[in-house]
Coordinates of C-alpha atoms in Angstrom, one line a residue:
M1 CA -16.0 20.8 -35.8
S2 CA -17.9 23.2 -38.1
S3 CA -21.4 22.8 -39.5
S4 CA -20.9 25.6 -42.1
N5 CA -18.3 28.3 -42.8
S6 CA -19.7 30.6 -40.1
K7 CA -21.3 28.2 -37.6
K8 CA -18.9 26.6 -35.0
L9 CA -19.6 23.9 -32.5
K10 CA -17.3 23.1 -29.7
R11 CA -17.6 20.7 -26.8
F12 CA -16.3 21.3 -23.3
C13 CA -15.8 18.4 -21.0
A14 CA -17.2 18.6 -17.5
G15 CA -16.8 15.0 -16.5
G16 CA -16.7 14.4 -12.8
L17 CA -14.7 17.5 -12.1
P18 CA -17.7 19.5 -10.7
I19 CA -17.9 16.8 -8.0
V20 CA -14.2 17.4 -7.2
R21 CA -14.9 21.2 -7.3
T22 CA -17.6 20.9 -4.7
V23 CA -15.3 19.2 -2.2
I24 CA -12.5 21.7 -2.9
E25 CA -14.9 24.6 -2.3
R26 CA -16.3 23.1 0.8
L27 CA -12.8 22.5 2.1
G28 CA -11.8 26.1 1.3
L29 CA -8.7 24.7 -0.4
K30 CA -8.2 27.7 -2.7
K31 CA -8.4 30.2 0.1
I32 CA -6.0 28.2 2.2
L33 CA -3.5 27.9 -0.6
S34 CA -3.7 31.6 -1.4
K35 CA -2.8 32.3 2.2
Y36 CA 0.6 30.4 1.8
I37 CA 1.2 31.2 -1.9
P38 CA 0.1 34.8 -2.4
S39 CA -0.3 36.1 -6.0
H40 CA 1.9 38.9 -7.4
D41 CA 0.8 41.8 -9.5
N42 CA 2.7 40.6 -12.6
E43 CA 1.0 37.2 -12.6
T44 CA -1.5 36.8 -15.4
I45 CA -2.7 33.6 -13.8
P46 CA -2.2 33.1 -10.0
A47 CA -0.1 30.1 -9.1
V48 CA -2.9 28.9 -6.9
E49 CA -5.2 28.6 -9.9
T50 CA -2.5 26.6 -11.7
L51 CA -2.1 24.3 -8.7
I52 CA -5.9 23.7 -8.4
L53 CA -5.9 22.7 -12.1
L54 CA -3.0 20.3 -11.4
I55 CA -4.9 18.8 -8.5
Y56 CA -7.9 18.2 -10.8
N57 CA -5.7 16.4 -13.2
L58 CA -4.0 14.3 -10.6
I59 CA -7.4 13.2 -9.2
L60 CA -8.4 12.0 -12.7
G61 CA -5.0 10.4 -13.1
K62 CA -4.8 11.0 -16.8
A63 CA -2.8 13.7 -18.7
P64 CA 1.0 14.0 -18.1
L65 CA 2.5 17.4 -17.4
Y66 CA 3.4 18.2 -21.0
E67 CA -0.2 17.5 -22.2
L68 CA -1.9 19.7 -19.6
N69 CA -2.2 22.7 -22.0
E70 CA -4.4 20.8 -24.3
W71 CA -6.3 19.2 -21.4
V72 CA -7.1 22.6 -19.8
D73 CA -8.3 24.0 -23.1
G74 CA -11.0 21.3 -23.4
L75 CA -12.4 21.7 -19.9
D76 CA -15.8 23.2 -19.2
K77 CA -14.4 26.2 -17.2
R78 CA -17.9 27.3 -16.2
A79 CA -18.5 24.1 -14.4
L80 CA -15.2 24.5 -12.6
G81 CA -15.7 28.1 -11.7
C82 CA -12.7 29.4 -13.6
E83 CA -14.2 31.1 -16.7
G84 CA -11.7 33.9 -16.5
I85 CA -8.9 31.5 -17.4
S86 CA -8.3 31.0 -21.1
G87 CA -6.7 28.0 -22.6
G88 CA -3.4 28.0 -24.4
K89 CA -1.4 29.4 -21.5
F90 CA -0.8 26.3 -19.4
N91 CA 2.4 24.9 -20.7
D92 CA 4.6 22.6 -18.6
D93 CA 6.8 25.6 -17.5
R94 CA 3.8 27.3 -15.9
F95 CA 3.0 24.2 -13.9
G96 CA 6.7 23.8 -13.0
R97 CA 6.9 27.4 -11.7
A98 CA 3.7 26.8 -9.6
L99 CA 5.4 23.7 -8.1
D100 CA 8.4 25.8 -7.3
K101 CA 6.2 28.2 -5.3
L102 CA 4.5 25.3 -3.5
Y103 CA 7.9 23.9 -2.6
F104 CA 9.0 27.2 -0.9
A105 CA 5.7 27.6 0.9
D106 CA 5.4 26.5 4.6
R107 CA 3.9 23.1 3.7
A108 CA 3.9 21.8 7.2
S109 CA 1.5 24.6 8.4
L110 CA -0.4 24.4 5.1
M111 CA -1.0 20.7 5.7
T112 CA -2.1 21.3 9.3
E113 CA -4.6 24.0 8.2
I114 CA -6.1 21.8 5.5
I115 CA -6.6 18.9 7.9
V116 CA -8.1 21.2 10.5
A117 CA -10.5 22.4 7.8
A118 CA -11.4 18.8 7.0
I119 CA -12.2 18.2 10.7
D120 CA -14.3 21.3 10.8
K121 CA -16.1 21.1 7.5
F122 CA -16.5 17.3 7.1
G123 CA -16.5 16.2 10.8
L124 CA -13.4 14.1 10.3
D125 CA -12.6 11.9 13.3
L126 CA -8.9 11.5 14.2
S127 CA -9.3 9.3 17.2
Q128 CA -7.6 6.5 15.4
V129 CA -4.9 6.9 12.7
H130 CA -2.8 4.4 10.6
N131 CA 0.7 4.9 9.3
D132 CA 2.6 3.1 6.6
S133 CA 5.1 3.9 3.8
T134 CA 5.8 2.9 0.2
T135 CA 8.6 3.4 -2.2
I136 CA 8.4 5.4 -5.5
K137 CA 11.0 4.5 -8.1
A138 CA 12.5 7.1 -10.4
Y139 CA 13.7 6.7 -14.0
G140 CA 16.6 8.9 -15.1
S141 CA 18.9 11.1 -13.1
I142 CA 17.5 13.7 -10.7
A143 CA 20.4 15.1 -8.8
G144 CA 20.4 17.3 -5.7
R145 CA 18.9 17.4 -2.3
T146 CA 16.0 19.4 -0.9
R147 CA 16.2 21.6 2.2
D148 CA 14.4 18.8 4.1
G149 CA 17.0 16.3 3.1
L150 CA 15.1 14.5 0.4
E151 CA 17.2 12.8 -2.3
L152 CA 16.9 9.8 -4.5
A153 CA 18.8 6.8 -3.2
R154 CA 18.9 3.1 -3.6
G155 CA 17.2 1.1 -0.8
H156 CA 14.8 -1.8 -0.3
S157 CA 12.5 -1.5 -3.3
K158 CA 8.9 -2.4 -2.7
D159 CA 8.5 -2.1 -6.5
H160 CA 11.1 -4.9 -6.9
R161 CA 13.4 -2.6 -8.9
P162 CA 16.6 -2.5 -6.8
D163 CA 18.4 -1.2 -10.0
L164 CA 16.5 2.1 -9.7
K165 CA 16.9 4.9 -7.2
Q166 CA 13.8 5.8 -5.2
L167 CA 12.3 7.8 -2.4
V168 CA 10.2 6.7 0.5
Y169 CA 6.6 8.2 0.7
N170 CA 5.3 8.0 4.3
M171 CA 1.6 8.6 4.8
T172 CA -0.9 8.6 7.7
I173 CA -4.7 8.2 7.3
A174 CA -7.6 8.6 9.6
A175 CA -9.7 5.5 10.3
D176 CA -12.7 7.6 9.5
G177 CA -12.9 7.0 5.7
A178 CA -9.2 6.4 5.2
V179 CA -8.7 10.1 4.6
P180 CA -5.0 11.0 4.4
I181 CA -4.0 13.5 7.2
H182 CA -0.2 13.6 6.9
C183 CA 2.6 12.8 4.5
H184 CA 6.3 13.1 4.4
C185 CA 9.0 12.1 1.8
Y186 CA 12.3 10.6 2.8
P187 CA 15.4 9.5 0.9
G188 CA 15.1 6.1 -0.7
N189 CA 17.4 4.4 1.8
R190 CA 15.4 5.5 4.9
T191 CA 14.0 2.6 6.9
D192 CA 10.5 2.6 8.3
D193 CA 11.6 1.8 11.9
T194 CA 13.1 5.3 12.2
V195 CA 10.1 7.5 11.2
H196 CA 7.3 6.8 13.7
I197 CA 8.4 9.1 16.5
E198 CA 8.6 12.1 14.1
T199 CA 5.3 11.2 12.5
W200 CA 3.5 10.7 15.8
E201 CA 4.6 14.1 17.0
K202 CA 3.3 15.8 13.9
I203 CA -0.1 14.1 14.3
C204 CA -0.2 15.4 17.9
R205 CA 0.0 18.9 16.5
L206 CA -3.1 18.6 14.3
G207 CA -5.3 19.5 17.3
N208 CA -6.1 16.3 19.2
G209 CA -3.0 16.3 21.4
V210 CA -2.1 12.7 22.3
D211 CA -5.7 11.5 22.5
F212 CA -5.6 9.1 19.5
L213 CA -4.7 5.5 18.8
Y214 CA -1.6 5.2 16.5
V215 CA -1.6 2.0 14.5
A216 CA 1.2 0.8 12.2
D217 CA 2.9 -2.4 11.0
S218 CA 5.8 -4.3 12.7
K219 CA 8.3 -1.5 12.0
L220 CA 6.7 0.4 14.8
C221 CA 7.5 -2.5 17.2
T222 CA 10.8 -1.3 18.6
D223 CA 11.4 -0.5 22.2
K224 CA 12.5 3.0 21.5
Q225 CA 9.5 4.0 19.5
L226 CA 6.9 2.3 21.6
H227 CA 8.4 3.7 24.8
Y228 CA 8.5 7.2 23.4
I229 CA 4.8 7.2 22.5
D230 CA 3.8 5.5 25.7
S231 CA 5.9 7.8 28.0
H232 CA 4.4 10.9 26.3
G233 CA 0.8 9.7 27.0
G234 CA 0.1 8.2 23.6
R235 CA -1.3 4.9 22.7
A236 CA -0.1 2.5 20.0
V237 CA -1.1 -0.8 18.4
T238 CA 1.2 -2.9 16.2
I239 CA 2.1 -6.5 15.3
M240 CA 5.0 -8.1 17.0
P241 CA 7.8 -9.4 14.6
A242 CA 8.7 -13.0 14.8
T243 CA 12.3 -12.1 15.8
W244 CA 11.2 -10.9 19.3
N245 CA 11.9 -13.3 22.1
E246 CA 8.3 -13.0 23.3
A247 CA 7.0 -14.2 19.9
K248 CA 9.3 -17.2 20.0
E249 CA 8.2 -18.0 23.5
L250 CA 4.5 -17.9 22.5
D251 CA 5.2 -20.1 19.5
N252 CA 7.0 -22.7 21.7
R253 CA 4.2 -22.6 24.2
L254 CA 1.7 -23.4 21.5
R255 CA 3.9 -26.2 20.2
T256 CA 4.1 -27.9 23.6
T257 CA 0.7 -26.9 25.2
R258 CA -2.8 -26.9 24.0
L259 CA -4.1 -23.4 24.8
S260 CA -7.8 -22.6 24.8
K261 CA -9.1 -19.7 22.8
K262 CA -12.3 -17.7 22.5
E263 CA -13.9 -16.3 19.3
I264 CA -14.0 -12.6 19.3
L265 CA -14.9 -11.5 15.7
R266 CA -16.4 -12.8 12.5
K267 CA -15.9 -11.0 9.1
S268 CA -16.8 -11.8 5.5
R269 CA -13.7 -12.5 3.4
P270 CA -12.7 -9.8 0.9
N271 CA -14.6 -10.3 -2.4
S272 CA -16.6 -13.1 -0.9
E273 CA -19.8 -12.4 1.1
S274 CA -20.5 -16.1 1.6
E275 CA -17.2 -17.1 3.2
I276 CA -16.6 -16.1 6.8
E277 CA -13.3 -15.6 8.5
Y278 CA -13.2 -16.3 12.2
F279 CA -10.9 -14.6 14.7
S280 CA -10.2 -15.9 18.2
A281 CA -8.0 -14.7 21.1
Y282 CA -6.1 -17.2 23.2
N283 CA -7.0 -17.2 26.9
G284 CA -4.5 -15.9 29.4
E285 CA -2.6 -12.7 29.9
Y286 CA 0.7 -12.0 28.0
F287 CA 3.0 -9.1 28.3
T288 CA 6.3 -7.9 26.9
N289 CA 9.3 -8.7 29.0
K290 CA 10.8 -5.2 29.1
R291 CA 8.0 -2.6 29.4
G292 CA 5.0 -4.8 30.2
Y293 CA 3.0 -3.9 27.1
R294 CA -0.1 -6.1 26.6
I295 CA 0.2 -8.9 24.0
H296 CA -3.0 -10.3 22.4
L297 CA -2.4 -13.7 20.8
I298 CA -4.9 -13.9 17.9
H299 CA -5.9 -16.8 15.7
S300 CA -7.3 -16.4 12.3
S301 CA -9.1 -19.2 10.4
E302 CA -8.0 -17.9 7.0
K303 CA -4.4 -17.3 8.1
R304 CA -4.4 -20.9 9.4
K305 CA -5.2 -22.1 5.9
R306 CA -2.6 -19.9 4.3
D307 CA 0.1 -21.0 6.8
R308 CA -0.6 -24.7 6.2
K309 CA -0.6 -24.2 2.4
S310 CA 2.6 -22.2 2.6
R311 CA 4.3 -24.9 4.7
D312 CA 3.2 -27.7 2.3
Q313 CA 4.5 -25.8 -0.7
R314 CA 7.8 -25.2 1.0
L315 CA 8.1 -28.9 1.9
E316 CA 7.4 -29.9 -1.7
K317 CA 9.9 -27.4 -3.0
A318 CA 12.6 -28.7 -0.6
E319 CA 11.9 -32.3 -1.6
H320 CA 12.1 -31.4 -5.3
D321 CA 15.4 -29.6 -4.8
L322 CA 16.8 -32.5 -2.7
A323 CA 15.8 -34.9 -5.5
D324 CA 17.8 -32.8 -7.9
L325 CA 20.7 -32.8 -5.5
T326 CA 20.8 -36.6 -5.5
C327 CA 21.7 -36.5 -9.2
K328 CA 24.8 -34.4 -8.5
I329 CA 26.4 -36.1 -5.5
N330 CA 29.6 -38.1 -5.8
Q331 CA 30.7 -35.7 -8.5
R332 CA 32.8 -32.6 -8.5
N333 CA 32.6 -30.8 -5.2
L334 CA 30.0 -33.2 -3.7
K335 CA 32.3 -36.2 -3.1
T336 CA 32.4 -36.0 0.7
E337 CA 29.8 -36.6 3.3
E338 CA 30.3 -33.1 4.8
S339 CA 29.9 -31.3 1.4
I340 CA 26.7 -33.2 0.6
E341 CA 25.3 -32.5 4.1
N342 CA 26.0 -28.8 3.8
A343 CA 24.4 -28.6 0.4
A344 CA 21.3 -30.4 1.6
K345 CA 21.0 -28.2 4.7
A346 CA 21.3 -25.1 2.5
I347 CA 18.2 -26.3 0.6
L348 CA 16.3 -26.8 3.8
D349 CA 17.3 -23.3 5.1
K350 CA 16.4 -21.7 1.8
C351 CA 12.9 -23.3 1.9
D352 CA 12.6 -22.5 5.6
V353 CA 11.9 -26.2 6.5
S354 CA 14.9 -26.9 8.8
G355 CA 13.7 -29.3 11.4
L356 CA 10.7 -30.4 9.4
I357 CA 12.7 -32.8 7.2
T358 CA 15.2 -35.4 8.5
L359 CA 18.3 -36.0 6.3
R360 CA 20.0 -39.4 5.9
I361 CA 23.4 -39.8 4.2
N362 CA 24.4 -43.4 3.7
T363 CA 27.6 -45.0 2.5
V364 CA 27.5 -47.7 -0.2
Q365 CA 30.6 -49.8 -0.9
Q366 CA 31.0 -51.1 -4.4
E367 CA 33.4 -54.0 -5.2
E368 CA 35.2 -54.3 -8.5
E369 CA 37.7 -57.1 -9.5
K370 CA 40.7 -56.0 -11.5
Q371 CA 43.3 -58.1 -13.3
I372 CA 46.9 -58.1 -12.0
G373 CA 49.2 -57.6 -14.9
K374 CA 48.6 -57.2 -18.6
G375 CA 47.5 -59.6 -21.3
R376 CA 44.6 -61.9 -22.0
P377 CA 43.2 -63.5 -18.9
G378 CA 43.8 -67.2 -18.4
K379 CA 43.6 -70.0 -15.8
N380 CA 46.7 -68.6 -14.0
T381 CA 45.6 -65.0 -14.1
K382 CA 45.4 -63.3 -10.7
Y383 CA 42.9 -60.6 -9.6
W384 CA 42.6 -58.0 -6.9
T385 CA 39.5 -56.4 -5.5
E386 CA 39.0 -52.6 -5.5
Y387 CA 36.5 -51.1 -3.0
T388 CA 34.9 -47.7 -3.8
E389 CA 32.6 -45.8 -1.5
Y390 CA 29.6 -43.9 -2.8
Y391 CA 27.2 -41.7 -0.9
T392 CA 23.4 -41.8 -1.1
L393 CA 21.1 -39.0 0.1
G394 CA 17.7 -39.8 1.7
W395 CA 15.1 -37.8 3.6
S396 CA 11.8 -38.0 5.3
R397 CA 9.3 -35.6 6.8
H398 CA 9.5 -35.3 10.6
L399 CA 5.8 -35.8 11.2
S400 CA 5.8 -35.2 14.9
V401 CA 7.6 -31.9 14.5
I402 CA 5.2 -30.9 11.6
K403 CA 2.3 -31.7 13.8
K404 CA 3.6 -29.4 16.6
E405 CA 4.4 -26.7 14.1
A406 CA 0.8 -26.9 12.8
R407 CA -0.4 -25.7 16.2
T408 CA 1.1 -22.3 15.5
D409 CA -0.8 -21.9 12.2
G410 CA -3.0 -18.9 12.0
T411 CA -1.6 -17.1 15.0
F412 CA -0.1 -13.6 15.3
P413 CA 0.7 -11.5 18.3
L414 CA -0.6 -7.9 18.5
V415 CA 1.0 -5.4 20.9
S416 CA -0.9 -2.6 22.6
T417 CA 0.6 0.0 24.9
D418 CA -2.9 0.6 26.3
I419 CA -3.6 -2.4 28.6
N420 CA -7.3 -1.3 28.8
L421 CA -8.1 -2.2 25.2
T422 CA -9.7 -5.5 24.7
A423 CA -8.4 -8.1 22.3
K424 CA -11.4 -7.4 20.0
Q425 CA -10.7 -3.6 20.0
V426 CA -7.0 -4.2 19.3
L427 CA -7.8 -6.6 16.4
E428 CA -10.4 -4.3 14.9
A429 CA -7.9 -1.4 15.0
Y430 CA -5.2 -3.4 13.3
K431 CA -7.5 -4.9 10.7
Y432 CA -8.1 -1.4 9.3
Q433 CA -4.4 -1.2 8.3
P434 CA -4.9 -2.6 4.8
R435 CA -7.0 0.5 3.9
I436 CA -3.8 2.5 3.7
E437 CA -2.4 -0.1 1.3
K438 CA -5.4 0.6 -0.9
R439 CA -4.6 4.3 -0.9
F440 CA -1.0 3.5 -2.0
C441 CA -2.4 1.3 -4.7
Q442 CA -4.5 4.2 -6.0
F443 CA -1.6 6.5 -5.6
K444 CA 0.9 4.5 -7.6
W445 CA -1.2 2.7 -10.2
Y446 CA -4.2 4.9 -10.9
H447 CA -2.6 8.3 -10.2
K448 CA 0.7 7.2 -11.8
A449 CA 3.0 8.6 -9.1
A450 CA 6.0 7.0 -10.8
P451 CA 8.1 7.5 -12.8
L452 CA 9.1 11.0 -11.6
L453 CA 9.7 12.8 -14.8
F454 CA 11.2 16.0 -13.3
K455 CA 14.6 17.7 -13.6
K456 CA 14.6 19.2 -10.1
I457 CA 14.3 17.3 -6.9
E458 CA 12.5 20.3 -5.4
R459 CA 9.7 19.9 -7.9
V460 CA 9.5 16.2 -7.1
E461 CA 8.8 17.0 -3.5
A462 CA 6.2 19.7 -4.3
N463 CA 4.5 17.4 -6.8
L464 CA 4.2 14.6 -4.2
F465 CA 2.6 17.2 -1.8
A466 CA 0.1 17.9 -4.6
F467 CA -0.6 14.2 -4.8
F468 CA -1.3 14.3 -1.1
L469 CA -3.9 17.0 -1.6
S470 CA -5.5 15.1 -4.4
L471 CA -5.7 12.0 -2.3
I472 CA -7.4 13.9 0.5
I473 CA -10.1 15.2 -1.9
Q474 CA -10.5 11.8 -3.4
A475 CA -10.9 10.2 0.0
L476 CA -13.4 12.8 1.1
I477 CA -15.6 12.2 -2.0
E478 CA -15.5 8.5 -1.3
R479 CA -16.3 9.1 2.4
E480 CA -19.3 11.4 1.6
V481 CA -20.9 9.0 -0.9
R482 CA -20.5 6.0 1.3
G483 CA -21.7 7.9 4.4
K484 CA -24.9 9.1 2.6
M485 CA -25.5 5.6 1.3
K486 CA -25.4 4.2 4.8
E487 CA -27.6 7.0 6.1
N488 CA -30.2 6.5 3.3
R489 CA -29.9 2.7 3.6
I490 CA -28.7 2.3 0.0
A491 CA -27.0 -1.1 -0.3
A492 CA -25.2 -0.5 -3.6
I493 CA -25.1 1.7 -6.8
A494 CA -24.8 0.4 -10.4
L495 CA -21.4 1.9 -11.2
Y496 CA -19.8 -1.1 -12.9
P497 CA -20.2 -2.1 -16.5
E498 CA -23.5 -3.9 -17.4
D499 CA -25.1 -2.0 -14.5
R500 CA -23.5 -4.3 -11.9
F501 CA -23.7 -2.9 -8.4
A502 CA -20.9 -1.5 -6.3
P503 CA -21.7 -1.8 -2.5
H504 CA -18.6 0.3 -1.6
P505 CA -18.0 2.7 -4.5
T506 CA -14.6 4.3 -4.9
T507 CA -13.9 7.8 -6.2
T508 CA -12.4 6.3 -9.3
K509 CA -15.6 4.5 -10.2
I510 CA -17.8 7.5 -9.2
L511 CA -15.9 9.9 -11.5
R512 CA -15.7 7.4 -14.3
V513 CA -19.5 7.4 -14.5
F514 CA -19.3 11.1 -15.5
E515 CA -16.4 10.7 -17.8
N516 CA -18.0 11.7 -21.1
I517 CA -20.4 14.4 -19.8
C518 CA -19.9 17.6 -21.8
R519 CA -21.5 21.0 -22.6
A520 CA -21.6 22.0 -26.3
V521 CA -21.5 25.6 -27.4
L522 CA -22.8 26.5 -30.9
T523 CA -21.8 29.9 -32.3
N524 CA -24.4 31.0 -34.9
E525 CA -23.9 33.1 -38.0
D526 CA -25.2 36.2 -36.3
G527 CA -22.9 35.7 -33.4
S528 CA -25.5 34.4 -31.0
I529 CA -24.6 31.4 -28.9
D530 CA -26.7 28.3 -28.2
E531 CA -25.8 25.8 -25.4
F532 CA -26.5 22.1 -25.2
K533 CA -25.8 20.0 -22.2
D534 CA -25.7 16.2 -22.0
D535 CA -28.6 14.6 -20.1
L536 CA -27.6 13.0 -16.8
T537 CA -28.5 9.4 -16.2
E538 CA -30.4 8.1 -13.2
V539 CA -27.2 6.9 -11.6
Q540 CA -25.5 10.2 -12.2
V541 CA -28.4 12.1 -10.6
K542 CA -28.3 9.7 -7.6
I543 CA -24.6 10.4 -7.1
L544 CA -25.2 14.1 -7.2
E545 CA -28.0 13.7 -4.5
L546 CA -25.5 11.7 -2.3
M547 CA -23.0 14.6 -2.7
E548 CA -25.9 17.1 -1.9
M549 CA -25.5 18.7 -5.4
S550 CA -28.2 19.8 -7.7
E551 CA -28.0 19.5 -11.5
E552 CA -27.7 23.3 -11.7
S553 CA -24.8 23.3 -9.3
F554 CA -23.2 20.6 -11.4
W555 CA -23.2 22.8 -14.5
Y556 CA -22.7 26.2 -13.0
A557 CA -20.1 26.8 -10.3

């Protein structure tokens, strides 16, 4: 924009990037990256500087790779501490070459050094970690295989796109602020029940040895993986799959015997401070048959409601489908009792209500008199009777079985290799597991991890590592703000529209508050320069205080 022929005014966006810069500087990320990706004499812009700008962009979750040149040109480079970098040089090829260098770097050692720095600089606690994985779909054809064996393949799609190839993104977070501490990419057909030993060993190398609690979902619950962790001095907590014999035995015991239980925990339901969820542990001691691991049989009041509702819906669906089936019997391939029974049982199996509904197939005989011979009937006409059998289908709910089944509602068995942990400690550890799902949600929907618009599988792997670094920084910002709020007894901050309060602010909401903050530079006729900075609001100043930043440090790196 120009105010006259000689005066020029240009705005540079700072946004929330100075907050990101503060965490990057405190972590020493640029120094660590430079150690593993050294610059060369012929580089006009070091690859590390390019990667840092890429991480800034990934945290914001905005511009695609081909728009980064324009995005970099509009940044307030003084606030980012990169005034020596001029715009117009950051095309997608430059970022692609930087990703190539990141791919060939020793990323395993790089990851370890970054996490050790987070432990040292931020006091990150790794006494409890959580592991899970998600799938990332890919549009288009990206051929090849990396040196670590990563390739796109078809597998179980958690995005419900079995028609697309994918990769598996495995991540581990610390229970201290849900900060990511490890990631690894696998081919799209790799199953979760084969990765935990490898992951656990890598967490051991981060510095704590085996002195941490490893928590994961039911894919961890295999004898091979649990025994490996336990035999090497580790500790693990997971949920037992319903396919295990011990789980079936516990369910049968609940159906036939009224077991007493004791309340161990109360928690507010998510998004509802007024509704409380109650957790209880059944009395008695339960162990796995093979290794003797401790089983804690837990009951949840909310899960009980969900299980009951799910069963009622499945029963209604089965009855609706059976009613549709009655209109089709005695026709085509449903003319025999066996075929009708098989079709009805298939409906019960599909709705998972076998045993809860009793089927009845009855035979009805219909008589019909027919004339013997041709012609108009008269007083001497003779008749014969034809008997035809028809089938009817009936059903009823098996109320006694449903009543017994209801005794298992709300229960789930947790397995702990550490027999000294109480039921409450095991439950609290497992209830933190959804935090990693929230990280995946941010990763896939806000940061737009898919589709993978690259031509080289090596750049895909490097870019996903850059995503991992951005998730670390984002989590550390969130952890710092929430920690300082708790320390200063601040219940909530007005981050939502219409000044609504956020008791647990996320990094996305924090950065969005600063979204339009800019610095304007006016070039006068005589060549002198005037600067104008946007005024910060009370909420923005409060966030800077929580991040231990001054207004001056916000504008000047």
